[in-house]
Coordinates of C-alpha atoms in Angstrom, one line a residue:
Chain Y
M13 CA 10.5 12.8 42.8
T14 CA 7.1 11.0 42.9
D15 CA 7.2 7.6 44.4
L16 CA 7.8 5.1 41.5
N17 CA 4.9 3.0 42.5
S18 CA 2.5 5.9 41.9
L19 CA 3.5 6.5 38.4
T20 CA 1.2 5.8 35.5
I21 CA 2.3 3.3 32.9
A22 CA 3.0 6.1 30.3
E23 CA 5.1 8.0 33.0
A24 CA 7.0 4.8 34.0
R25 CA 7.7 4.0 30.4
D26 CA 9.3 7.4 29.9
T27 CA 11.2 7.1 33.1
L28 CA 12.6 3.8 32.1
R29 CA 13.5 4.9 28.6
K30 CA 15.4 7.9 30.0
G31 CA 17.2 5.7 32.4
D32 CA 16.0 7.7 35.4
A33 CA 15.0 4.5 37.1
T34 CA 15.3 0.7 36.5
A35 CA 12.6 -1.7 36.2
L36 CA 14.0 -3.2 39.4
D37 CA 13.6 0.1 41.2
L38 CA 10.0 0.3 40.0
T39 CA 9.3 -3.3 41.1
E40 CA 10.9 -2.9 44.5
A41 CA 8.8 0.3 45.1
C42 CA 5.7 -1.7 44.4
L43 CA 6.7 -4.6 46.5
T44 CA 7.3 -2.2 49.4
A45 CA 3.9 -0.7 48.9
I46 CA 2.3 -4.1 48.9
E47 CA 4.1 -5.1 52.1
G48 CA 2.6 -2.0 53.8
A49 CA -0.9 -2.5 52.5
G50 CA -1.9 -5.8 54.2
A51 CA -5.1 -4.0 55.6
L52 CA -6.4 -3.7 52.0
N53 CA -6.2 -7.5 51.5
A54 CA -5.7 -6.7 47.7
F55 CA -2.8 -9.1 47.0
V56 CA -3.6 -12.6 48.1
H57 CA -0.6 -14.4 46.5
K58 CA 2.5 -12.4 46.4
T59 CA 5.3 -13.4 43.9
P60 CA 8.3 -11.1 44.9
D61 CA 11.0 -13.5 43.6
I62 CA 9.3 -13.9 40.2
A63 CA 8.7 -10.1 40.1
R64 CA 12.4 -9.4 40.7
A65 CA 13.6 -11.9 38.1
M66 CA 11.1 -10.6 35.5
A67 CA 12.2 -6.9 36.4
Q68 CA 15.9 -7.9 35.9
A69 CA 15.0 -9.5 32.5
A70 CA 13.1 -6.3 31.6
D71 CA 16.1 -4.2 32.5
A72 CA 18.3 -6.3 30.1
R73 CA 15.7 -5.9 27.4
I74 CA 15.5 -2.1 27.9
K75 CA 19.3 -1.9 27.7
A76 CA 19.3 -4.0 24.5
G77 CA 16.8 -1.5 23.0
D78 CA 14.1 -4.2 22.7
A79 CA 11.5 -2.6 24.9
T80 CA 7.7 -2.3 24.3
S81 CA 5.4 0.1 26.2
L82 CA 4.9 -2.5 29.0
T83 CA 8.5 -3.6 29.5
G84 CA 9.4 -3.4 33.1
I85 CA 5.9 -2.3 34.1
P86 CA 4.8 -4.1 37.4
L87 CA 1.3 -5.4 37.3
G88 CA -1.2 -7.2 39.6
I89 CA -3.1 -10.1 38.1
K90 CA -6.6 -11.0 39.2
D91 CA -6.7 -14.5 40.8
V92 CA -9.0 -15.7 38.1
F93 CA -6.1 -15.8 35.5
C94 CA -4.1 -19.0 35.3
V95 CA -0.5 -18.3 35.8
K96 CA 1.9 -21.2 35.5
G97 CA 3.1 -22.5 38.9
V98 CA 1.5 -19.7 40.8
P99 CA -1.7 -20.3 42.9
S100 CA -4.8 -19.5 40.6
Q101 CA -7.9 -20.2 42.5
A102 CA -10.4 -17.5 41.5
A103 CA -10.8 -16.9 45.2
S104 CA -12.5 -20.2 45.8
R105 CA -11.8 -22.9 48.4
I106 CA -12.5 -25.5 45.8
L107 CA -9.4 -24.6 43.9
E108 CA -7.1 -24.5 47.0
G109 CA -3.6 -25.6 46.2
F110 CA -4.2 -25.5 42.4
R111 CA -1.1 -24.5 40.5
P112 CA -1.8 -24.3 36.7
E113 CA 0.5 -26.2 34.5
Y114 CA -0.2 -23.7 31.8
E115 CA -0.4 -19.9 31.2
S116 CA -3.4 -17.8 30.2
T117 CA -3.1 -16.1 26.9
V118 CA -3.7 -12.7 28.4
T119 CA -0.9 -13.1 31.0
Q120 CA 1.4 -14.7 28.3
N121 CA 0.8 -11.6 26.1
L122 CA 1.8 -9.4 29.0
W123 CA 4.9 -11.3 29.9
N124 CA 5.9 -11.3 26.2
A125 CA 5.6 -7.6 26.3
G126 CA 7.9 -7.4 29.2
A127 CA 5.4 -6.8 32.1
V128 CA 6.3 -7.9 35.6
L129 CA 4.1 -10.0 37.8
L130 CA 3.8 -8.8 41.3
G131 CA 1.2 -11.3 42.4
K132 CA -2.5 -12.3 42.4
L133 CA -5.3 -10.1 43.3
N134 CA -8.4 -10.6 45.5
Q135 CA -11.8 -10.9 43.8
D136 CA -15.2 -12.4 44.4
E137 CA -15.3 -16.1 44.4
F138 CA -15.5 -17.2 40.6
A139 CA -16.0 -13.5 39.9
M140 CA -19.6 -13.8 41.3
G141 CA -20.3 -10.7 43.3
S142 CA -20.4 -6.9 43.4
A143 CA -18.6 -6.3 46.7
N144 CA -15.7 -8.6 46.9
E145 CA -17.4 -10.2 49.9
S146 CA -17.6 -13.7 48.5
S147 CA -13.9 -14.2 48.3
C148 CA -12.4 -17.2 50.2
Y149 CA -9.6 -14.8 51.3
G150 CA -12.1 -12.4 52.9
P151 CA -13.0 -9.1 51.3
A152 CA -10.5 -6.6 49.7
V153 CA -10.9 -3.2 51.2
N154 CA -11.4 0.1 49.4
P155 CA -8.5 2.5 50.0
W156 CA -11.1 5.3 50.0
K157 CA -12.5 6.0 53.5
V158 CA -14.6 8.7 54.8
D159 CA -15.5 7.6 58.3
D160 CA -15.0 4.5 60.6
R161 CA -16.5 2.2 58.0
Q162 CA -14.5 0.0 55.7
L163 CA -15.9 0.4 52.2
T164 CA -16.1 -2.2 49.5
P165 CA -13.8 -1.7 46.6
G166 CA -16.7 -3.2 44.5
G167 CA -16.6 -6.5 42.7
S168 CA -15.7 -8.9 41.4
S169 CA -12.4 -7.3 40.4
G170 CA -12.1 -5.6 43.9
G171 CA -8.6 -6.5 44.6
S172 CA -7.5 -5.1 41.2
A173 CA -9.3 -1.8 41.8
A174 CA -8.0 -1.4 45.4
A175 CA -4.4 -2.2 44.3
V176 CA -4.5 0.3 41.5
A177 CA -6.1 3.0 43.5
A178 CA -3.7 2.6 46.3
D179 CA -0.6 2.6 44.0
L180 CA 0.4 -0.9 44.9
C181 CA 0.9 -1.7 41.2
L182 CA 0.9 0.4 38.2
A183 CA -2.1 -1.3 36.6
A184 CA -4.0 -4.6 36.9
T185 CA -6.0 -7.1 34.9
G186 CA -9.7 -7.6 35.6
T187 CA -12.6 -9.5 34.1
D188 CA -16.0 -8.2 33.5
T189 CA -19.0 -10.5 33.2
G190 CA -21.8 -8.2 34.4
G191 CA -19.8 -5.1 35.4
S192 CA -16.8 -6.6 37.4
I193 CA -14.3 -4.2 35.8
R194 CA -16.3 -1.0 35.5
Q195 CA -18.2 -1.0 38.9
P196 CA -15.0 -1.5 41.1
A197 CA -13.2 1.1 38.8
A198 CA -15.9 3.6 39.7
F199 CA -15.9 2.8 43.4
T200 CA -12.1 3.4 43.6
G201 CA -11.7 6.3 41.2
I202 CA -9.7 4.5 38.5
V203 CA -10.3 3.7 34.8
G204 CA -11.7 0.2 33.8
L205 CA -12.1 -1.0 30.3
K206 CA -14.3 -4.0 29.2
P207 CA -13.4 -4.8 25.6
T208 CA -15.8 -6.1 22.9
Y209 CA -16.5 -9.7 23.4
G210 CA -13.9 -11.6 21.5
R211 CA -11.3 -9.0 21.6
V212 CA -9.3 -10.5 24.5
S213 CA -8.7 -14.2 24.7
R214 CA -10.5 -16.2 27.4
W215 CA -8.0 -19.1 27.3
G216 CA -6.8 -19.8 30.7
V217 CA -9.3 -17.4 32.4
I218 CA -11.2 -19.5 34.9
A219 CA -14.7 -19.5 33.4
Y220 CA -17.8 -18.0 35.0
A221 CA -20.3 -17.3 32.1
S222 CA -18.6 -17.9 28.8
S223 CA -20.8 -15.8 26.6
L224 CA -20.3 -12.9 28.8
D225 CA -16.8 -13.0 30.3
Q226 CA -14.3 -10.6 28.9
A227 CA -10.8 -9.6 30.4
G228 CA -9.7 -6.0 30.4
P229 CA -7.3 -3.5 31.9
M230 CA -7.8 -1.5 35.1
T231 CA -5.5 1.5 35.1
K232 CA -4.9 4.9 36.5
T233 CA -5.5 6.7 33.3
V234 CA -7.2 6.3 29.9
R235 CA -3.9 6.3 28.1
D236 CA -2.7 3.4 30.3
A237 CA -5.9 1.5 29.4
A238 CA -5.0 2.0 25.7
I239 CA -1.4 0.8 26.2
M240 CA -2.4 -2.2 28.3
L241 CA -5.3 -3.4 26.0
G242 CA -2.9 -3.3 23.1
A243 CA -0.8 -5.8 24.9
M244 CA -3.6 -8.0 26.3
A245 CA -5.7 -8.3 23.1
S246 CA -4.7 -10.8 20.5
V247 CA -6.2 -13.2 17.9
D248 CA -6.0 -16.6 19.7
P249 CA -6.6 -20.0 18.1
Q250 CA -6.9 -21.4 21.6
D251 CA -10.3 -19.5 22.2
S252 CA -12.9 -20.4 19.6
T253 CA -14.7 -17.1 20.2
S254 CA -11.6 -14.9 19.8
A255 CA -12.4 -12.4 16.9
E256 CA -10.2 -12.4 13.7
H257 CA -9.5 -8.7 14.0
P258 CA -6.0 -7.5 14.0
V259 CA -5.1 -5.5 17.1
P260 CA -4.7 -1.8 16.2
D261 CA -2.5 0.8 18.0
Y262 CA -5.0 2.0 20.6
E263 CA -2.7 4.8 21.9
A264 CA -2.4 6.3 18.4
A265 CA -6.3 6.7 18.4
L266 CA -6.0 9.1 21.4
T267 CA -6.3 12.4 19.4
G268 CA -8.5 14.1 22.0
D269 CA -10.7 15.3 19.2
I270 CA -14.4 14.3 19.2
R271 CA -15.8 17.2 17.3
G272 CA -18.9 16.1 15.3
K273 CA -19.3 12.9 17.2
R274 CA -22.8 12.0 18.4
I275 CA -23.2 10.9 22.0
G276 CA -26.4 9.1 23.1
I277 CA -27.9 9.7 26.4
P278 CA -30.2 6.7 27.1
R279 CA -33.3 7.9 29.0
E280 CA -33.9 4.4 30.4
Y281 CA -30.8 4.7 32.6
R282 CA -32.6 7.5 34.6
V283 CA -33.9 4.9 37.1
D284 CA -36.2 5.4 40.2
G285 CA -34.3 6.2 43.3
M286 CA -31.1 7.3 41.6
P287 CA -29.3 9.7 43.8
A288 CA -29.5 13.4 42.5
E289 CA -25.8 13.6 42.7
I290 CA -25.4 10.8 40.1
D291 CA -27.9 12.5 37.9
A292 CA -26.1 15.8 38.2
L293 CA -22.8 14.1 37.5
W294 CA -24.1 12.5 34.3
Q295 CA -25.5 15.9 33.0
K296 CA -22.1 17.4 33.8
G297 CA -20.4 14.7 31.8
A298 CA -22.7 15.2 28.9
E299 CA -21.9 19.0 29.1
M300 CA -18.1 18.3 29.0
L301 CA -18.5 16.3 25.8
R302 CA -20.7 18.9 24.3
E303 CA -18.2 21.6 25.0
A304 CA -15.5 19.4 23.4
G305 CA -17.6 19.7 20.2
A306 CA -19.8 16.5 20.3
E307 CA -23.5 16.5 19.7
I308 CA -25.6 15.2 22.7
V309 CA -28.6 13.2 21.6
E310 CA -31.3 11.7 23.8
I311 CA -31.7 8.0 22.8
S312 CA -34.0 5.1 23.9
L313 CA -32.7 1.7 24.7
P314 CA -36.3 0.3 25.6
H315 CA -35.4 -3.2 27.0
T316 CA -32.8 -1.8 29.5
K317 CA -35.0 -2.7 32.4
Y318 CA -34.9 -6.3 31.5
A319 CA -31.2 -6.6 31.3
L320 CA -30.7 -7.4 35.0
P321 CA -33.3 -10.3 35.2
A322 CA -32.0 -11.7 31.9
Y323 CA -28.4 -11.6 33.1
Y324 CA -29.4 -13.3 36.3
V325 CA -30.9 -16.2 34.3
I326 CA -28.2 -16.5 31.6
A327 CA -25.0 -16.1 33.8
P328 CA -26.0 -18.6 36.4
A329 CA -27.1 -21.1 33.7
E330 CA -23.6 -20.9 32.1
A331 CA -22.0 -21.0 35.5
S332 CA -23.8 -24.1 36.5
S333 CA -22.4 -25.7 33.4
N334 CA -18.9 -24.3 33.7
L335 CA -18.5 -25.1 37.4
A336 CA -19.6 -28.7 36.9
R337 CA -15.9 -29.4 36.4
Y338 CA -15.1 -28.9 40.1
D339 CA -16.0 -32.3 41.3
G340 CA -13.0 -33.2 43.5
V341 CA -11.4 -35.5 40.8
R342 CA -9.2 -33.5 38.7
Y343 CA -8.0 -30.6 40.7
G344 CA -8.3 -28.6 43.9
R345 CA -10.1 -29.7 46.9
R346 CA -11.8 -33.1 47.8
A347 CA -13.9 -33.4 50.9
R348 CA -13.0 -35.9 53.6
L349 CA -15.4 -38.9 53.0
G350 CA -17.2 -41.0 55.5
Q351 CA -17.3 -44.8 55.7
G352 CA -19.3 -46.2 52.7
D353 CA -19.4 -42.8 50.8
G354 CA -19.5 -43.4 47.1
I355 CA -18.8 -41.1 44.2
V356 CA -22.0 -39.0 44.4
E357 CA -21.4 -38.3 48.2
M358 CA -17.9 -37.2 47.2
Y359 CA -19.2 -34.8 44.6
E360 CA -21.9 -33.3 46.9
K361 CA -19.7 -33.0 49.9
T362 CA -16.8 -31.5 48.0
R363 CA -18.8 -28.9 46.2
A364 CA -20.8 -28.1 49.5
E365 CA -17.6 -27.3 51.3
G366 CA -15.7 -26.0 48.4
F367 CA -18.2 -23.4 47.0
G368 CA -19.2 -20.4 49.0
P369 CA -23.0 -19.4 49.5
E370 CA -23.2 -17.1 46.5
V371 CA -21.6 -19.6 44.1
Q372 CA -23.8 -22.4 45.4
R373 CA -26.9 -20.2 44.9
R374 CA -25.9 -19.3 41.3
V375 CA -25.1 -23.0 40.5
M376 CA -28.5 -24.0 41.8
I377 CA -30.4 -21.2 40.0
G378 CA -28.6 -22.1 36.8
T379 CA -29.4 -25.8 37.3
Y380 CA -33.1 -24.9 37.9
V381 CA -33.5 -22.6 34.8
L382 CA -31.8 -25.3 32.6
S383 CA -33.9 -28.2 34.0
A384 CA -36.6 -29.9 32.1
G385 CA -39.8 -28.0 32.2
F386 CA -38.2 -24.7 33.0
Y387 CA -35.7 -24.3 30.2
D388 CA -38.1 -22.5 27.8
A389 CA -39.8 -20.4 30.6
Y390 CA -36.6 -19.0 31.9
Y391 CA -33.5 -19.7 30.0
N392 CA -34.9 -19.5 26.4
R393 CA -37.0 -16.5 27.3
A394 CA -33.9 -14.8 28.8
R395 CA -31.9 -15.4 25.6
K396 CA -34.7 -13.9 23.6
V397 CA -34.8 -10.8 25.8
R398 CA -31.0 -10.7 25.3
A399 CA -31.4 -10.5 21.5
L400 CA -33.8 -7.6 22.1
I401 CA -31.4 -5.7 24.3
K402 CA -28.6 -6.1 21.7
R403 CA -31.1 -5.0 19.0
D404 CA -31.6 -1.8 21.0
F405 CA -27.9 -1.0 20.8
D406 CA -27.7 -2.1 17.2
Q407 CA -30.4 0.4 16.4
A408 CA -28.8 3.3 18.3
F409 CA -25.5 2.8 16.4
A410 CA -27.3 2.4 13.1
D411 CA -28.9 5.8 13.8
G412 CA -25.5 7.4 13.9
I413 CA -24.6 7.3 17.5
D414 CA -20.9 7.1 18.1
A415 CA -20.8 6.4 21.9
I416 CA -23.3 6.2 24.7
L417 CA -22.8 8.0 28.1
A418 CA -24.4 6.6 31.3
P419 CA -23.6 6.4 35.1
T420 CA -21.5 3.5 36.1
T421 CA -23.1 2.6 39.4
P422 CA -26.2 3.7 41.2
S423 CA -24.3 4.8 44.2
A424 CA -20.8 5.5 45.5
A425 CA -18.9 2.7 47.3
F426 CA -21.0 1.3 50.2
G427 CA -19.8 -0.3 53.6
L428 CA -18.6 -3.8 53.6
R429 CA -21.2 -6.2 54.8
S430 CA -23.9 -3.5 54.7
V431 CA -26.1 -5.2 52.1
D432 CA -28.5 -7.8 53.6
S433 CA -27.0 -11.2 52.7
S434 CA -30.4 -13.0 53.0
D435 CA -31.7 -11.0 50.1
P436 CA -29.3 -11.7 47.1
V437 CA -31.4 -9.6 44.8
Q438 CA -30.4 -6.4 46.7
M439 CA -26.7 -7.0 45.8
Y440 CA -27.6 -7.7 42.2
L441 CA -29.2 -4.3 41.7
N442 CA -25.6 -2.9 41.8
D443 CA -25.1 -4.2 38.3
V444 CA -28.2 -2.3 36.8
F445 CA -26.1 0.0 34.6
T446 CA -23.3 -2.4 33.7
V447 CA -24.9 -5.7 32.6
T448 CA -26.6 -4.5 29.4
L449 CA -23.1 -4.0 27.9
N450 CA -22.2 -7.7 28.5
L451 CA -25.4 -9.0 27.2
A452 CA -24.8 -7.0 24.0
G453 CA -21.1 -7.9 23.9
L454 CA -20.0 -4.3 23.4
P455 CA -17.0 -2.3 24.7
G456 CA -17.3 0.0 27.7
I457 CA -15.1 2.1 29.9
A458 CA -15.6 3.6 33.3
V459 CA -13.9 7.0 33.9
P460 CA -13.7 8.7 37.3
V461 CA -15.4 12.1 36.9
G462 CA -15.9 13.4 40.4
L463 CA -16.4 13.1 44.2
D464 CA -19.7 12.8 46.0
K465 CA -20.5 15.0 49.0
Q466 CA -18.9 12.5 51.3
G467 CA -15.7 12.7 49.3
L468 CA -16.0 9.3 47.4
P469 CA -15.3 8.8 43.8
L470 CA -18.1 8.6 41.2
G471 CA -17.8 7.5 37.7
L472 CA -19.4 7.6 34.3
Q473 CA -19.2 5.0 31.6
L474 CA -19.1 5.2 27.8
F475 CA -20.2 2.4 25.5
G476 CA -18.8 2.1 22.0
R477 CA -19.3 0.3 18.7
P478 CA -18.0 -3.3 18.6
F479 CA -14.2 -3.6 18.1
E480 CA -13.9 0.2 18.1
E481 CA -12.1 0.5 21.4
G482 CA -9.7 3.1 19.9
D483 CA -12.6 5.5 19.3
L484 CA -14.2 4.6 22.7
L485 CA -10.8 5.3 24.5
N486 CA -10.6 8.6 22.6
H487 CA -14.0 9.7 23.9
A488 CA -12.9 8.6 27.3
L489 CA -9.8 10.6 27.1
V490 CA -11.8 13.8 26.4
L491 CA -14.0 13.0 29.4
E492 CA -11.0 12.3 31.6
R493 CA -9.3 15.6 30.6
A494 CA -12.4 17.7 31.1
A495 CA -13.2 16.1 34.4
G496 CA -9.7 16.6 35.7
F497 CA -10.2 14.0 38.3
V498 CA -6.8 13.9 40.3
A499 CA -8.1 13.0 43.9
K500 CA -6.3 10.1 45.6
P501 CA -7.3 8.3 48.8
D502 CA -5.6 9.5 52.0
R503 CA -3.4 6.8 53.3
W504 CA -4.8 5.1 56.3
W505 CA -3.6 1.6 55.8
Chain O
M5 CA -43.9 -20.5 39.8
S6 CA -42.3 -21.1 43.2
I7 CA -40.0 -23.6 44.7
T8 CA -40.9 -25.9 47.5
E9 CA -38.6 -27.5 50.0
D10 CA -38.8 -30.7 48.1
Q11 CA -37.9 -29.0 44.8
A12 CA -35.0 -27.1 46.6
R13 CA -33.7 -30.5 47.7
K14 CA -34.0 -31.8 44.1
V15 CA -32.2 -28.9 42.6
A16 CA -29.4 -29.3 45.2
H17 CA -29.0 -32.8 44.3
L18 CA -29.0 -32.1 40.5
A19 CA -26.3 -29.4 41.1
R20 CA -24.4 -32.1 43.2
I21 CA -24.3 -29.8 46.3
A22 CA -25.1 -31.3 49.7
V23 CA -27.6 -29.3 51.6
D24 CA -28.7 -30.2 55.1
D25 CA -32.5 -30.6 55.5
A26 CA -32.4 -27.8 58.1
A27 CA -31.1 -25.4 55.5
L28 CA -33.7 -26.2 52.9
P29 CA -36.4 -23.6 54.0
A30 CA -33.9 -20.8 53.7
L31 CA -32.6 -22.1 50.4
A32 CA -36.1 -22.3 49.0
R33 CA -36.9 -18.8 50.2
E34 CA -33.7 -17.3 48.5
L35 CA -34.3 -19.2 45.2
N36 CA -37.9 -18.0 45.2
G37 CA -36.7 -14.4 45.7
I38 CA -34.4 -14.7 42.8
L39 CA -37.1 -16.4 40.5
H40 CA -39.6 -13.8 41.5
F41 CA -37.2 -11.2 40.3
M42 CA -36.7 -13.0 37.0
E43 CA -40.5 -13.2 36.4
Q44 CA -40.2 -9.6 35.0
L45 CA -39.1 -11.2 31.9
N46 CA -42.7 -12.4 31.3
E47 CA -43.7 -8.7 30.5
V48 CA -41.6 -8.7 27.4
D49 CA -43.2 -9.7 24.0
V50 CA -40.7 -12.1 22.5
T51 CA -42.9 -13.3 19.7
G52 CA -40.8 -14.3 16.7
V53 CA -37.5 -13.4 18.4
E54 CA -34.7 -15.9 18.0
P55 CA -32.9 -16.8 21.3
M56 CA -29.4 -15.2 21.1
T57 CA -26.6 -17.7 21.3
G58 CA -23.5 -15.6 20.8
V59 CA -22.4 -12.0 20.6
T60 CA -20.9 -11.9 17.2
P61 CA -22.7 -13.6 14.3
M62 CA -20.0 -15.9 13.4
R63 CA -19.5 -19.6 12.6
L64 CA -17.5 -21.3 15.2
K65 CA -13.9 -21.9 14.0
R66 CA -13.0 -25.2 12.6
R67 CA -9.6 -26.8 12.4
E68 CA -8.1 -30.0 11.0
D69 CA -9.4 -33.0 13.0
V70 CA -5.9 -34.1 14.0
V71 CA -4.1 -34.6 17.3
T72 CA -2.2 -31.4 18.1
T73 CA -1.1 -32.0 21.7
G74 CA -0.8 -34.8 24.3
E75 CA 1.8 -37.0 26.1
M76 CA 1.4 -34.9 29.3
A77 CA -0.3 -37.2 31.7
D78 CA 2.0 -36.1 34.5
K79 CA 1.0 -32.5 34.1
I80 CA -2.7 -33.4 33.9
L81 CA -2.6 -35.4 37.1
S82 CA -0.3 -33.0 38.9
N83 CA -3.2 -31.1 40.6
A84 CA -5.4 -34.1 41.3
P85 CA -6.4 -34.8 45.0
D86 CA -5.8 -38.5 44.4
A87 CA -3.9 -40.0 41.4
R88 CA -2.3 -43.4 41.2
E89 CA -0.5 -45.2 38.5
G90 CA -1.2 -42.6 35.9
L91 CA -4.8 -42.4 36.7
F92 CA -7.4 -40.3 38.6
A93 CA -8.6 -42.2 41.7
V94 CA -12.2 -42.0 42.9
P95 CA -14.3 -43.8 45.4
K96 CA -16.3 -46.8 44.3
V97 CA -18.8 -46.1 41.5
V98 CA -20.5 -49.5 41.4
E99 CA -24.1 -49.2 42.5

């Protein structure tokens, strides 16, 4: 029998229903896997006692015939989600010791469905990063390895990606502000779904950039993403941007039939210096969808090139405002003060020692672009460009395109600390294919499609129409089946 | 536009982040690199375009202007670095 921790959610659901294993068995298998995977640095706060208690409650629920698709399913939760009584610090020193007095809507929805909390997962500090290197816990490590180098699992949801790829949990939550679910999913050979802005509540998710942040599932299969999104999504009065759309049955949308659908291939995503392998994979993906009966159409999204600079104005601007709350007064860390220090010194010293370099940089850039004299030149201009980027997508969908196919990342996973840290823009370039979607608020899903010549996973992403995640997942299912990606990392940890 | 060391000092202060004078040249250089990258946005013709404020064209939700929660001072103070007598405590504020 397969190790229980390597099951998908759908397989585990069947196993539990048939009584071939208990939720507690499943949880114990994951806890053992986590104990043996310290080298991956994926789980940063482990909650084995809570996990066992939740698994026992799930077993009682299964016995009583009151199970949902997620009852008894052990999950990892990105550190950015507030979980009552459990450290939740978004991988920042400034939230050291913070234990929320309340539960995020997403995690509450998951617990209501009967899911089991294994612990909190590593990430970039405040979800700012593309390599998981800005974490106060040190980087999570990619379970994929082809030589002596340790590779990044991507960021910011790097711990989530590493944990799912290494079978430490059945699935995990992530958040995606500029690609933070899809890029790490691509780097680790798993599925990552960023829902439409407003589909999943942001209540209790430690904020980075409020007009872009969206939580979503990171799973082993497309079907699991459908199951998990169904549990995570809700209409939430606690989040003023939560959309008033009922949550459909996403799994029921997985028919595997995309005949007659029109798939757009945006020519602007063929960027200079893109590795030939990625271009070839993209063409192969388009061919797979064509063979499944879809029509492949070249489209233009003319403002694509400006998404990255627009994002790196808007996201830091929002971050500088959101992160103003970390002042050493209400929660987390306060710096040790010198004789005669007043409140301003307290703020400045607390934030200097509590925030890492990348967070400091983004807060300062955000402060600058919002400051008098620069607001119009940078911030307002970026918001206008954002409107144009969204208009590009609106136009494509109005022309009858059902989904858009693009690469997820410009490369496979790279070595940890291999990007020059004195040139932050180099790291930002990783997000070139993913940020457009956040700016437009659309749903997107990364699907593993193949291995590169070194043997590392590469993925493609599909973009869908707003609030049509079911249709998007169905396209992704077809791609997943045609690609037949089954590779797993060899265990070295 | 480019950021001088003086401006970097001012931005750091506005952001309430202490930066050593010795670190200012590197900070100014990094910020300039990022701002230079952003200047690509100047190539775009944005005449007549309204700045985008939110993803979905919707009016923010309204609710009755009534108290819906409260009476939880202990919970609110439970994570404070320094709380006394039901209040957050801070260093002296008087100028």
